[in-house]
Amino acid sequence: MPYTDQTASEFLEELTKVSRKIRTTFNKKVTAHGLTYPRARALFRLAKKQNMTQTELACDLELEQATLVRLLDRMEENGLIERRPDANDRRVKLIALTEHGEEQAAFVRALADQIRHQFFEGIDEAELRQTIELMQRISENVSNVEVDDVRA
């Protein structure tokens, strides 16, 4: 049975609400422990992939370069990261977690795990898998929307 515009609209509204609530909850949890949301996200990403370039990290975090540079400056001042020269390109700096940064990243990961368990309480694997597939299909459709289509 095809969806109605009303159902699609309600779905997008709920998706927006849940996304906002997830971010707000995570933000409250990390700030309660002296971190900022952007710093926690950067730690999380760098723990997954060490030695990222600033450009890669900016793309991953969806931040402007200038905003990322300020964030990295603070993280470096706090002993969380090091900027290392790239052997292949002297203009590029690679970002790596320090030992303190790795400890903080592990803390953020544990906090995220705890929150995730709370978010998905009472939801079974099959429901989650079905929703993931649905979100992937919607994401693909969104990617296929041409800018010109929106202007028309």
mmCIF file of C-alpha atoms in Angstrom:
data_model
loop_
_atom_site.group_PDB
_atom_site.id
_atom_site.type_symbol
_atom_site.label_atom_id
_atom_site.label_comp_id
_atom_site.label_asym_id
_atom_site.label_seq_id
_atom_site.Cartn_x
_atom_site.Cartn_y
_atom_site.Cartn_z
ATOM 1 C CA MET A 1 0.000 0.000 0.000
ATOM 2 C CA PRO A 2 1.507 3.358 -0.961
ATOM 3 C CA TYR A 3 2.096 5.932 1.733
ATOM 4 C CA THR A 4 0.086 9.116 2.092
ATOM 5 C CA ASP A 5 1.628 12.579 2.114
ATOM 6 C CA GLN A 6 0.366 12.962 5.694
ATOM 7 C CA THR A 7 2.172 9.795 6.812
ATOM 8 C CA ALA A 8 5.377 10.838 5.056
ATOM 9 C CA SER A 9 5.162 14.274 6.654
ATOM 10 C CA GLU A 10 4.610 12.750 10.112
ATOM 11 C CA PHE A 11 7.557 10.403 9.574
ATOM 12 C CA LEU A 12 9.908 13.262 8.666
ATOM 13 C CA GLU A 13 8.698 15.280 11.661
ATOM 14 C CA GLU A 14 9.343 12.343 14.012
ATOM 15 C CA LEU A 15 12.738 11.723 12.419
ATOM 16 C CA THR A 16 13.677 15.360 13.015
ATOM 17 C CA LYS A 17 12.444 15.217 16.615
ATOM 18 C CA VAL A 18 14.287 12.007 17.470
ATOM 19 C CA SER A 19 17.480 13.273 15.858
ATOM 20 C CA ARG A 20 17.294 16.472 17.891
ATOM 21 C CA LYS A 21 16.528 14.542 21.103
ATOM 22 C CA ILE A 22 19.472 12.179 20.543
ATOM 23 C CA ARG A 23 21.849 15.097 20.035
ATOM 24 C CA THR A 24 20.460 16.995 23.037
ATOM 25 C CA THR A 25 20.713 13.960 25.313
ATOM 26 C CA PHE A 26 24.266 13.159 24.214
ATOM 27 C CA ASN A 27 25.234 16.826 24.579
ATOM 28 C CA LYS A 28 23.868 16.959 28.145
ATOM 29 C CA LYS A 29 25.734 13.781 29.075
ATOM 30 C CA VAL A 30 29.110 14.897 27.721
ATOM 31 C CA THR A 31 28.859 18.455 29.055
ATOM 32 C CA ALA A 32 28.049 17.033 32.495
ATOM 33 C CA HIS A 33 31.529 15.471 32.298
ATOM 34 C CA GLY A 34 33.322 18.623 31.179
ATOM 35 C CA LEU A 35 33.364 17.959 27.447
ATOM 36 C CA THR A 36 31.696 19.836 24.649
ATOM 37 C CA TYR A 37 29.553 18.117 22.051
ATOM 38 C CA PRO A 38 31.893 19.005 19.141
ATOM 39 C CA ARG A 39 34.940 17.856 21.118
ATOM 40 C CA ALA A 40 33.254 14.570 22.038
ATOM 41 C CA ARG A 41 32.309 13.957 18.396
ATOM 42 C CA ALA A 42 35.873 14.699 17.264
ATOM 43 C CA LEU A 43 37.294 12.323 19.881
ATOM 44 C CA PHE A 44 34.846 9.637 18.779
ATOM 45 C CA ARG A 45 35.821 10.017 15.095
ATOM 46 C CA LEU A 46 39.558 10.157 15.775
ATOM 47 C CA ALA A 47 39.337 7.022 17.910
ATOM 48 C CA LYS A 48 37.872 5.221 14.896
ATOM 49 C CA LYS A 49 40.490 6.555 12.486
ATOM 50 C CA GLN A 50 43.797 7.955 13.698
ATOM 51 C CA ASN A 51 45.888 10.261 11.528
ATOM 52 C CA MET A 52 43.022 11.908 9.688
ATOM 53 C CA THR A 53 43.651 15.113 7.820
ATOM 54 C CA GLN A 54 41.851 18.234 8.957
ATOM 55 C CA THR A 55 39.859 18.164 5.723
ATOM 56 C CA GLU A 56 38.722 14.570 6.321
ATOM 57 C CA LEU A 57 37.712 15.367 9.895
ATOM 58 C CA ALA A 58 35.880 18.538 8.835
ATOM 59 C CA CYS A 59 33.889 16.492 6.299
ATOM 60 C CA ASP A 60 33.136 13.732 8.814
ATOM 61 C CA LEU A 61 31.953 16.240 11.422
ATOM 62 C CA GLU A 62 30.248 18.478 8.846
ATOM 63 C CA LEU A 63 32.138 21.535 10.121
ATOM 64 C CA GLU A 64 33.646 24.472 8.284
ATOM 65 C CA GLN A 65 37.462 24.439 8.200
ATOM 66 C CA ALA A 66 37.723 27.588 10.372
ATOM 67 C CA THR A 67 35.428 26.091 13.012
ATOM 68 C CA LEU A 68 37.391 22.855 13.007
ATOM 69 C CA VAL A 69 40.718 24.690 13.364
ATOM 70 C CA ARG A 70 39.444 26.480 16.503
ATOM 71 C CA LEU A 71 38.175 23.159 17.886
ATOM 72 C CA LEU A 72 41.497 21.440 17.190
ATOM 73 C CA ASP A 73 43.435 24.345 18.714
ATOM 74 C CA ARG A 74 41.500 23.873 21.997
ATOM 75 C CA MET A 75 41.920 20.107 21.857
ATOM 76 C CA GLU A 76 45.663 20.495 21.315
ATOM 77 C CA GLU A 77 45.887 22.981 24.215
ATOM 78 C CA ASN A 78 44.122 20.425 26.420
ATOM 79 C CA GLY A 79 46.538 17.666 25.420
ATOM 80 C CA LEU A 80 43.954 15.604 23.559
ATOM 81 C CA ILE A 81 45.497 15.655 20.065
ATOM 82 C CA GLU A 82 48.725 16.178 18.207
ATOM 83 C CA ARG A 83 49.089 17.612 14.729
ATOM 84 C CA ARG A 84 51.752 15.724 12.823
ATOM 85 C CA PRO A 85 53.222 16.481 9.415
ATOM 86 C CA ASP A 86 52.199 14.177 6.588
ATOM 87 C CA ALA A 87 55.266 12.491 5.099
ATOM 88 C CA ASN A 88 53.659 12.636 1.645
ATOM 89 C CA ASP A 89 52.604 16.308 1.732
ATOM 90 C CA ARG A 90 54.273 18.888 3.980
ATOM 91 C CA ARG A 91 51.258 21.210 3.699
ATOM 92 C CA VAL A 92 48.979 18.605 5.307
ATOM 93 C CA LYS A 93 48.730 17.988 9.032
ATOM 94 C CA LEU A 94 47.550 14.632 10.348
ATOM 95 C CA ILE A 95 45.568 14.610 13.558
ATOM 96 C CA ALA A 96 46.270 11.921 16.136
ATOM 97 C CA LEU A 97 44.980 11.350 19.635
ATOM 98 C CA THR A 98 47.439 11.598 22.489
ATOM 99 C CA GLU A 99 47.304 9.085 25.335
ATOM 100 C CA HIS A 100 45.046 11.505 27.227
ATOM 101 C CA GLY A 101 42.921 11.885 24.084
ATOM 102 C CA GLU A 102 42.587 8.113 23.784
ATOM 103 C CA GLU A 103 41.429 7.920 27.415
ATOM 104 C CA GLN A 104 38.850 10.637 26.790
ATOM 105 C CA ALA A 105 37.733 8.928 23.568
ATOM 106 C CA ALA A 106 37.256 5.649 25.462
ATOM 107 C CA PHE A 107 35.157 7.514 28.016
ATOM 108 C CA VAL A 108 33.016 9.081 25.255
ATOM 109 C CA ARG A 109 32.606 5.660 23.616
ATOM 110 C CA ALA A 110 31.474 4.110 26.924
ATOM 111 C CA LEU A 111 29.047 6.970 27.484
ATOM 112 C CA ALA A 112 27.668 6.572 23.951
ATOM 113 C CA ASP A 113 27.256 2.807 24.501
ATOM 114 C CA GLN A 114 25.326 3.427 27.711
ATOM 115 C CA ILE A 115 23.044 5.986 26.061
ATOM 116 C CA ARG A 116 22.492 3.769 23.017
ATOM 117 C CA HIS A 117 21.333 0.895 25.247
ATOM 118 C CA GLN A 118 18.813 3.247 26.834
ATOM 119 C CA PHE A 119 17.618 4.562 23.462
ATOM 120 C CA PHE A 120 16.893 1.096 22.096
ATOM 121 C CA GLU A 121 15.380 -0.458 25.202
ATOM 122 C CA GLY A 122 12.330 -2.530 24.283
ATOM 123 C CA ILE A 123 13.180 -2.581 20.565
ATOM 124 C CA ASP A 124 14.096 -5.932 19.062
ATOM 125 C CA GLU A 125 16.746 -6.694 16.472
ATOM 126 C CA ALA A 126 14.248 -7.332 13.656
ATOM 127 C CA GLU A 127 12.553 -3.942 14.156
ATOM 128 C CA LEU A 128 15.903 -2.206 14.187
ATOM 129 C CA ARG A 129 17.137 -4.030 11.055
ATOM 130 C CA GLN A 130 13.921 -3.169 9.195
ATOM 131 C CA THR A 131 14.251 0.477 10.181
ATOM 132 C CA ILE A 132 17.910 0.562 9.113
ATOM 133 C CA GLU A 133 16.932 -0.781 5.695
ATOM 134 C CA LEU A 134 14.160 1.796 5.422
ATOM 135 C CA MET A 135 16.517 4.629 6.394
ATOM 136 C CA GLN A 136 19.082 3.431 3.834
ATOM 137 C CA ARG A 137 16.442 3.443 1.091
ATOM 138 C CA ILE A 138 15.279 6.932 2.072
ATOM 139 C CA SER A 139 18.894 8.116 2.190
ATOM 140 C CA GLU A 140 19.474 6.777 -1.304
ATOM 141 C CA ASN A 141 16.342 8.574 -2.531
ATOM 142 C CA VAL A 142 17.513 11.805 -0.881
ATOM 143 C CA SER A 143 20.889 11.440 -2.590
ATOM 144 C CA ASN A 144 19.131 11.085 -5.929
ATOM 145 C CA VAL A 145 17.186 14.328 -5.564
ATOM 146 C CA GLU A 146 18.672 16.878 -7.927
ATOM 147 C CA VAL A 147 19.027 20.469 -6.763
ATOM 148 C CA ASP A 148 17.204 21.555 -9.915
ATOM 149 C CA ASP A 149 14.266 19.313 -8.946
ATOM 150 C CA VAL A 150 13.849 21.277 -5.719
ATOM 151 C CA ARG A 151 13.892 24.642 -7.527
ATOM 152 C CA ALA A 152 11.263 23.595 -10.069
#
